[in-house]
Amino acid sequence: MANEITYEDIIKGVRNHDYKPVYFLMGEESYYIDKIADFIADTVLKENEKEFNQIIAYGNDVDIATIISTAKRYPMMSDYQVVIIKEFQNVNNIDELSFYLQNPQPTTILVLCYKNGVIDKRKKLTADIQKVGILFDSKKMKDAQIPMFVSSYLKRKSIDIEPKAAELMAEFVGSDLSRLSSELEKLIISLSKNEKRITCDHIERNIGISKDYNNIELRNALIYKDVLKANKIVKYFNDNPKTNPIQLTLSMLFNFYSNLMLAYYAPVKNEQGIAQQLGLKFAWQAKDYLSAMNKYTGVKVMNIISDIRCCDASSKGIGGNSISNGDLLKELVFKILH
């Protein structure tokens, strides 16, 4: 099935010269679409072959007939030609590609980048792509997977990172992997020659996130009902609204307490059982939910989720509420803790 093909599978195949006539790269996560297209553009042809045999165009500038005509050409003084169409979602009548796929040019590597959506997998085009090439669905990464992405990204660069620092980056940047990788590159550049480990101090100095006053620390304070710490963080957020927007905080709180509500329905209420219930990759990621379950009842969590929704609405001006975002968050944290 198409969803079983991973980014790593495709990169490995290209690296081993196991080229396919077509790579249809689609999905909500543009990061992996761009990475695969760039890898093919960088590695398949030698530099002296690219001038005549590598074509990169955009969907707004070409039609399906031109794409097919270009793909049917033979390479010049090269074994392959590479044709990359970016923003392929802007091309009309893409179903006509099926005619080309019945007999694709074996010396052409056609890369189609279809972003911000997927094609209907029930269509004939989907089956035709899978018969001769690669159909890759680049799905948005879940929030719980982002810290692991951070660690893996840095590991490939021979850099280690503290687990808390990885969580901090994930919370601050979110699931935009292109932006996240850019911020990680900034951190790598900031390291001195002999440094091989990124800490929370590095992030505070170079990214502008406080290691003590952030959404992760607020979540931890709420989990353990540390009233003093929670209120200190809320005050810091109120004093620094640009780097601590309330919408980011509310999103974090809503995701956590929504997952906590689901955790109560886990058949086995240990780390392994809750991790399985929530779809977490590692059992240790369920530790915070277990701790919170000892502090909050299911009914209280339902009320908290309702309070977060009301706070979110008020922060957007719904209901004519004139309370500042700082006071809204302070009131919400009070309700959560009491």
Short mmCIF file of N, CA and C in Angstrom, two decimals, residues 55-184:
data_model
loop_
_atom_site.label_atom_id
_atom_site.label_comp_id
_atom_site.label_asym_id
_atom_site.label_seq_id
_atom_site.Cartn_x
_atom_site.Cartn_y
_atom_site.Cartn_z
N ILE A 55 14.98 19.28 -15.59
CA ILE A 55 13.99 20.33 -15.78
C ILE A 55 13.17 20.46 -14.50
N ILE A 56 13.10 21.68 -13.97
CA ILE A 56 12.29 21.96 -12.79
C ILE A 56 11.29 23.05 -13.17
N ALA A 57 10.00 22.73 -13.06
CA ALA A 57 8.96 23.68 -13.42
C ALA A 57 7.89 23.70 -12.33
N TYR A 58 7.00 24.69 -12.44
CA TYR A 58 5.94 24.86 -11.45
C TYR A 58 4.57 24.67 -12.09
N GLY A 59 3.64 24.14 -11.32
CA GLY A 59 2.33 23.79 -11.82
C GLY A 59 1.59 24.93 -12.48
N ASN A 60 1.80 26.16 -12.01
CA ASN A 60 1.11 27.31 -12.60
C ASN A 60 1.63 27.64 -13.99
N ASP A 61 2.82 27.13 -14.34
CA ASP A 61 3.47 27.51 -15.60
C ASP A 61 3.36 26.44 -16.69
N VAL A 62 2.85 25.26 -16.37
CA VAL A 62 2.79 24.18 -17.34
C VAL A 62 1.40 23.52 -17.32
N ASP A 63 1.08 22.82 -18.39
CA ASP A 63 -0.15 22.03 -18.40
C ASP A 63 0.22 20.56 -18.50
N ILE A 64 -0.75 19.68 -18.37
CA ILE A 64 -0.48 18.25 -18.33
C ILE A 64 0.10 17.75 -19.65
N ALA A 65 -0.33 18.35 -20.76
CA ALA A 65 0.19 17.93 -22.07
C ALA A 65 1.68 18.23 -22.19
N THR A 66 2.08 19.39 -21.69
CA THR A 66 3.50 19.77 -21.74
C THR A 66 4.33 18.85 -20.85
N ILE A 67 3.81 18.51 -19.71
CA ILE A 67 4.52 17.62 -18.78
C ILE A 67 4.74 16.25 -19.44
N ILE A 68 3.69 15.71 -20.04
CA ILE A 68 3.79 14.39 -20.68
C ILE A 68 4.77 14.45 -21.85
N SER A 69 4.66 15.50 -22.65
CA SER A 69 5.57 15.65 -23.80
C SER A 69 7.02 15.72 -23.35
N THR A 70 7.27 16.46 -22.28
CA THR A 70 8.63 16.58 -21.75
C THR A 70 9.13 15.25 -21.21
N ALA A 71 8.26 14.52 -20.52
CA ALA A 71 8.64 13.23 -19.94
C ALA A 71 8.98 12.20 -21.02
N LYS A 72 8.39 12.34 -22.20
CA LYS A 72 8.63 11.38 -23.28
C LYS A 72 9.96 11.60 -24.01
N ARG A 73 10.61 12.71 -23.76
CA ARG A 73 11.87 13.00 -24.44
C ARG A 73 12.97 12.03 -23.98
N TYR A 74 13.98 11.90 -24.82
CA TYR A 74 15.15 11.09 -24.47
C TYR A 74 16.22 12.00 -23.87
N PRO A 75 17.02 11.49 -22.97
CA PRO A 75 18.09 12.31 -22.38
C PRO A 75 19.21 12.57 -23.39
N MET A 76 19.97 13.62 -23.18
CA MET A 76 21.10 13.97 -24.04
C MET A 76 22.41 13.66 -23.32
N MET A 77 23.16 12.73 -23.88
CA MET A 77 24.47 12.36 -23.33
C MET A 77 24.39 12.02 -21.83
N SER A 78 23.34 11.29 -21.49
CA SER A 78 23.11 10.88 -20.11
C SER A 78 22.19 9.67 -20.11
N ASP A 79 22.26 8.89 -19.05
CA ASP A 79 21.38 7.72 -18.96
C ASP A 79 19.95 8.11 -18.60
N TYR A 80 19.79 9.25 -17.92
CA TYR A 80 18.47 9.66 -17.45
C TYR A 80 18.24 11.15 -17.66
N GLN A 81 16.97 11.51 -17.71
CA GLN A 81 16.59 12.91 -17.53
C GLN A 81 15.67 12.97 -16.32
N VAL A 82 15.77 14.07 -15.56
CA VAL A 82 14.95 14.28 -14.36
C VAL A 82 14.01 15.45 -14.62
N VAL A 83 12.71 15.19 -14.45
CA VAL A 83 11.69 16.23 -14.64
C VAL A 83 10.94 16.38 -13.31
N ILE A 84 11.08 17.56 -12.70
CA ILE A 84 10.44 17.82 -11.41
C ILE A 84 9.40 18.91 -11.58
N ILE A 85 8.16 18.60 -11.24
CA ILE A 85 7.08 19.57 -11.30
C ILE A 85 6.66 19.91 -9.86
N LYS A 86 6.99 21.11 -9.43
CA LYS A 86 6.59 21.56 -8.11
C LYS A 86 5.20 22.19 -8.17
N GLU A 87 4.49 22.17 -7.06
CA GLU A 87 3.11 22.69 -6.99
C GLU A 87 2.23 22.02 -8.05
N PHE A 88 2.37 20.71 -8.16
CA PHE A 88 1.62 19.97 -9.17
C PHE A 88 0.12 20.03 -8.92
N GLN A 89 -0.28 20.37 -7.70
CA GLN A 89 -1.70 20.46 -7.38
C GLN A 89 -2.39 21.57 -8.18
N ASN A 90 -1.60 22.48 -8.77
CA ASN A 90 -2.16 23.57 -9.56
C ASN A 90 -2.36 23.20 -11.04
N VAL A 91 -2.00 21.98 -11.41
CA VAL A 91 -2.16 21.53 -12.80
C VAL A 91 -3.56 20.95 -12.98
N ASN A 92 -4.21 21.31 -14.07
CA ASN A 92 -5.55 20.80 -14.36
C ASN A 92 -5.48 19.46 -15.11
N ASN A 93 -6.57 18.72 -15.02
CA ASN A 93 -6.73 17.48 -15.79
C ASN A 93 -5.60 16.47 -15.54
N ILE A 94 -5.22 16.29 -14.29
CA ILE A 94 -4.09 15.41 -14.01
C ILE A 94 -4.42 13.94 -14.27
N ASP A 95 -5.69 13.61 -14.37
CA ASP A 95 -6.06 12.22 -14.68
C ASP A 95 -5.50 11.78 -16.03
N GLU A 96 -5.21 12.74 -16.92
CA GLU A 96 -4.66 12.42 -18.23
C GLU A 96 -3.26 11.84 -18.13
N LEU A 97 -2.64 11.98 -16.95
CA LEU A 97 -1.32 11.39 -16.74
C LEU A 97 -1.36 9.87 -16.91
N SER A 98 -2.53 9.28 -16.71
CA SER A 98 -2.68 7.83 -16.84
C SER A 98 -2.26 7.33 -18.22
N PHE A 99 -2.50 8.14 -19.25
CA PHE A 99 -2.10 7.73 -20.60
C PHE A 99 -0.59 7.54 -20.68
N TYR A 100 0.15 8.45 -20.05
CA TYR A 100 1.62 8.34 -20.05
C TYR A 100 2.07 7.14 -19.22
N LEU A 101 1.39 6.88 -18.13
CA LEU A 101 1.81 5.82 -17.22
C LEU A 101 1.59 4.41 -17.79
N GLN A 102 0.80 4.30 -18.86
CA GLN A 102 0.64 3.00 -19.50
C GLN A 102 1.95 2.54 -20.15
N ASN A 103 2.76 3.53 -20.56
CA ASN A 103 4.04 3.21 -21.20
C ASN A 103 5.04 4.33 -20.89
N PRO A 104 5.46 4.45 -19.63
CA PRO A 104 6.34 5.55 -19.24
C PRO A 104 7.72 5.42 -19.87
N GLN A 105 8.35 6.55 -20.12
CA GLN A 105 9.71 6.56 -20.67
C GLN A 105 10.69 6.05 -19.60
N PRO A 106 11.36 4.92 -19.84
CA PRO A 106 12.23 4.33 -18.80
C PRO A 106 13.46 5.18 -18.45
N THR A 107 13.81 6.11 -19.34
CA THR A 107 14.98 6.95 -19.06
C THR A 107 14.59 8.29 -18.42
N THR A 108 13.30 8.45 -18.10
CA THR A 108 12.83 9.67 -17.44
C THR A 108 12.45 9.37 -16.00
N ILE A 109 12.88 10.24 -15.10
CA ILE A 109 12.47 10.18 -13.70
C ILE A 109 11.57 11.39 -13.48
N LEU A 110 10.27 11.15 -13.42
CA LEU A 110 9.28 12.21 -13.30
C LEU A 110 8.86 12.35 -11.83
N VAL A 111 9.10 13.53 -11.28
CA VAL A 111 8.80 13.80 -9.87
C VAL A 111 7.69 14.84 -9.80
N LEU A 112 6.56 14.48 -9.23
CA LEU A 112 5.40 15.35 -9.15
C LEU A 112 5.11 15.69 -7.70
N CYS A 113 5.20 16.96 -7.36
CA CYS A 113 5.05 17.42 -5.98
C CYS A 113 3.65 18.02 -5.78
N TYR A 114 2.78 17.25 -5.17
CA TYR A 114 1.37 17.62 -4.99
C TYR A 114 1.15 17.94 -3.52
N LYS A 115 1.20 19.23 -3.18
CA LYS A 115 1.18 19.64 -1.78
C LYS A 115 -0.20 20.00 -1.27
N ASN A 116 -0.31 19.96 0.06
CA ASN A 116 -1.51 20.42 0.78
C ASN A 116 -2.76 19.61 0.43
N GLY A 117 -2.57 18.35 0.17
CA GLY A 117 -3.72 17.51 -0.11
C GLY A 117 -3.29 16.20 -0.74
N VAL A 118 -4.25 15.34 -1.03
CA VAL A 118 -3.97 14.06 -1.66
C VAL A 118 -4.97 13.82 -2.78
N ILE A 119 -4.58 12.97 -3.73
CA ILE A 119 -5.52 12.60 -4.78
C ILE A 119 -6.43 11.49 -4.27
N ASP A 120 -7.56 11.34 -4.90
CA ASP A 120 -8.52 10.31 -4.53
C ASP A 120 -7.91 8.94 -4.82
N LYS A 121 -7.68 8.16 -3.77
CA LYS A 121 -7.00 6.88 -3.94
C LYS A 121 -7.89 5.81 -4.60
N ARG A 122 -9.16 6.16 -4.83
CA ARG A 122 -10.04 5.23 -5.54
C ARG A 122 -9.94 5.39 -7.05
N LYS A 123 -9.28 6.45 -7.49
CA LYS A 123 -9.21 6.73 -8.92
C LYS A 123 -8.23 5.80 -9.63
N LYS A 124 -8.44 5.69 -10.94
CA LYS A 124 -7.56 4.87 -11.78
C LYS A 124 -6.13 5.41 -11.75
N LEU A 125 -5.98 6.74 -11.67
CA LEU A 125 -4.65 7.34 -11.65
C LEU A 125 -3.82 6.79 -10.51
N THR A 126 -4.43 6.61 -9.35
CA THR A 126 -3.70 6.08 -8.20
C THR A 126 -3.13 4.70 -8.48
N ALA A 127 -3.96 3.82 -9.02
CA ALA A 127 -3.51 2.47 -9.35
C ALA A 127 -2.43 2.48 -10.41
N ASP A 128 -2.57 3.39 -11.39
CA ASP A 128 -1.58 3.47 -12.47
C ASP A 128 -0.22 3.93 -11.94
N ILE A 129 -0.23 4.85 -11.01
CA ILE A 129 1.03 5.31 -10.41
C ILE A 129 1.70 4.17 -9.65
N GLN A 130 0.91 3.45 -8.86
CA GLN A 130 1.47 2.39 -8.03
C GLN A 130 2.01 1.22 -8.86
N LYS A 131 1.48 1.03 -10.04
CA LYS A 131 1.96 -0.06 -10.89
C LYS A 131 3.40 0.16 -11.37
N VAL A 132 3.73 1.41 -11.66
CA VAL A 132 5.04 1.68 -12.27
C VAL A 132 5.97 2.52 -11.40
N GLY A 133 5.41 3.17 -10.37
CA GLY A 133 6.25 4.09 -9.61
C GLY A 133 5.94 4.13 -8.13
N ILE A 134 6.14 5.30 -7.55
CA ILE A 134 5.98 5.53 -6.11
C ILE A 134 4.86 6.51 -5.87
N LEU A 135 3.93 6.15 -4.99
CA LEU A 135 2.90 7.07 -4.51
C LEU A 135 3.16 7.27 -3.03
N PHE A 136 3.60 8.47 -2.67
CA PHE A 136 4.01 8.76 -1.29
C PHE A 136 3.07 9.77 -0.66
N ASP A 137 2.51 9.42 0.49
CA ASP A 137 1.61 10.30 1.23
C ASP A 137 2.36 10.86 2.44
N SER A 138 2.70 12.14 2.35
CA SER A 138 3.46 12.79 3.42
C SER A 138 2.48 13.39 4.43
N LYS A 139 2.24 12.65 5.51
CA LYS A 139 1.24 13.05 6.49
C LYS A 139 1.83 13.97 7.56
N LYS A 140 0.96 14.82 8.09
CA LYS A 140 1.37 15.69 9.18
C LYS A 140 1.81 14.86 10.38
N MET A 141 2.92 15.25 10.97
CA MET A 141 3.43 14.53 12.13
C MET A 141 2.64 14.90 13.37
N LYS A 142 2.34 13.90 14.19
CA LYS A 142 1.63 14.15 15.45
C LYS A 142 2.54 14.91 16.42
N ASP A 143 1.91 15.71 17.28
CA ASP A 143 2.69 16.52 18.23
C ASP A 143 3.62 15.66 19.08
N ALA A 144 3.15 14.48 19.46
CA ALA A 144 3.96 13.61 20.32
C ALA A 144 5.20 13.09 19.61
N GLN A 145 5.21 13.14 18.27
CA GLN A 145 6.34 12.63 17.50
C GLN A 145 7.40 13.68 17.22
N ILE A 146 7.08 14.95 17.47
CA ILE A 146 7.99 16.04 17.10
C ILE A 146 9.32 15.98 17.87
N PRO A 147 9.32 15.75 19.20
CA PRO A 147 10.62 15.65 19.90
C PRO A 147 11.52 14.58 19.32
N MET A 148 10.93 13.44 18.90
CA MET A 148 11.74 12.38 18.29
C MET A 148 12.31 12.83 16.95
N PHE A 149 11.53 13.61 16.19
CA PHE A 149 12.04 14.18 14.93
C PHE A 149 13.24 15.07 15.22
N VAL A 150 13.14 15.90 16.26
CA VAL A 150 14.23 16.80 16.64
C VAL A 150 15.49 15.99 16.96
N SER A 151 15.33 14.97 17.79
CA SER A 151 16.48 14.14 18.18
C SER A 151 17.09 13.43 16.98
N SER A 152 16.24 12.87 16.11
CA SER A 152 16.73 12.13 14.94
C SER A 152 17.43 13.05 13.95
N TYR A 153 16.87 14.24 13.76
CA TYR A 153 17.46 15.22 12.84
C TYR A 153 18.87 15.58 13.29
N LEU A 154 19.01 15.85 14.58
CA LEU A 154 20.31 16.24 15.10
C LEU A 154 21.29 15.05 15.13
N LYS A 155 20.77 13.86 15.38
CA LYS A 155 21.62 12.66 15.39
C LYS A 155 22.29 12.45 14.05
N ARG A 156 21.54 12.73 12.95
CA ARG A 156 22.13 12.60 11.62
C ARG A 156 23.24 13.61 11.39
N LYS A 157 23.24 14.67 12.21
CA LYS A 157 24.29 15.68 12.13
C LYS A 157 25.37 15.44 13.20
N SER A 158 25.30 14.27 13.85
CA SER A 158 26.25 13.90 14.92
C SER A 158 26.15 14.83 16.13
N ILE A 159 24.94 15.31 16.39
CA ILE A 159 24.69 16.20 17.53
C ILE A 159 23.65 15.55 18.44
N ASP A 160 23.89 15.60 19.75
CA ASP A 160 22.95 15.08 20.74
C ASP A 160 22.13 16.24 21.28
N ILE A 161 20.99 15.95 21.91
CA ILE A 161 20.17 16.99 22.52
C ILE A 161 19.50 16.44 23.77
N GLU A 162 19.42 17.25 24.81
CA GLU A 162 18.72 16.85 26.02
C GLU A 162 17.24 16.60 25.71
N PRO A 163 16.64 15.58 26.30
CA PRO A 163 15.22 15.31 26.05
C PRO A 163 14.32 16.51 26.31
N LYS A 164 14.59 17.23 27.40
CA LYS A 164 13.77 18.41 27.72
C LYS A 164 13.96 19.49 26.66
N ALA A 165 15.19 19.62 26.15
CA ALA A 165 15.46 20.62 25.11
C ALA A 165 14.73 20.26 23.82
N ALA A 166 14.65 18.96 23.52
CA ALA A 166 13.92 18.52 22.32
C ALA A 166 12.43 18.85 22.47
N GLU A 167 11.88 18.63 23.66
CA GLU A 167 10.47 18.97 23.91
C GLU A 167 10.24 20.47 23.80
N LEU A 168 11.22 21.24 24.28
CA LEU A 168 11.12 22.69 24.25
C LEU A 168 11.04 23.19 22.80
N MET A 169 11.89 22.65 21.94
CA MET A 169 11.87 23.04 20.53
C MET A 169 10.56 22.63 19.88
N ALA A 170 10.08 21.44 20.21
CA ALA A 170 8.82 20.95 19.63
C ALA A 170 7.65 21.84 20.04
N GLU A 171 7.61 22.23 21.31
CA GLU A 171 6.52 23.07 21.81
C GLU A 171 6.58 24.46 21.19
N PHE A 172 7.78 25.00 21.07
CA PHE A 172 7.94 26.39 20.60
C PHE A 172 7.65 26.52 19.10
N VAL A 173 8.19 25.60 18.31
CA VAL A 173 8.07 25.70 16.85
C VAL A 173 6.81 25.00 16.35
N GLY A 174 6.45 23.87 16.97
CA GLY A 174 5.28 23.12 16.52
C GLY A 174 5.61 22.14 15.42
N SER A 175 4.60 21.78 14.64
CA SER A 175 4.75 20.69 13.67
C SER A 175 5.16 21.15 12.27
N ASP A 176 5.53 22.42 12.12
CA ASP A 176 6.05 22.90 10.84
C ASP A 176 7.49 22.43 10.72
N LEU A 177 7.70 21.29 10.05
CA LEU A 177 9.02 20.67 10.02
C LEU A 177 10.05 21.51 9.26
N SER A 178 9.60 22.25 8.27
CA SER A 178 10.54 23.10 7.52
C SER A 178 11.10 24.19 8.43
N ARG A 179 10.22 24.83 9.18
CA ARG A 179 10.67 25.86 10.12
C ARG A 179 11.50 25.25 11.25
N LEU A 180 11.06 24.08 11.72
CA LEU A 180 11.77 23.41 12.81
C LEU A 180 13.19 23.05 12.40
N SER A 181 13.37 22.50 11.20
CA SER A 181 14.71 22.14 10.73
C SER A 181 15.58 23.39 10.58
N SER A 182 14.96 24.50 10.16
CA SER A 182 15.70 25.76 10.03
C SER A 182 16.20 26.24 11.39
N GLU A 183 15.33 26.16 12.41
CA GLU A 183 15.73 26.56 13.76
C GLU A 183 16.82 25.64 14.31
N LEU A 184 16.75 24.36 13.98
CA LEU A 184 17.77 23.41 14.44
C LEU A 184 19.11 23.71 13.79
#
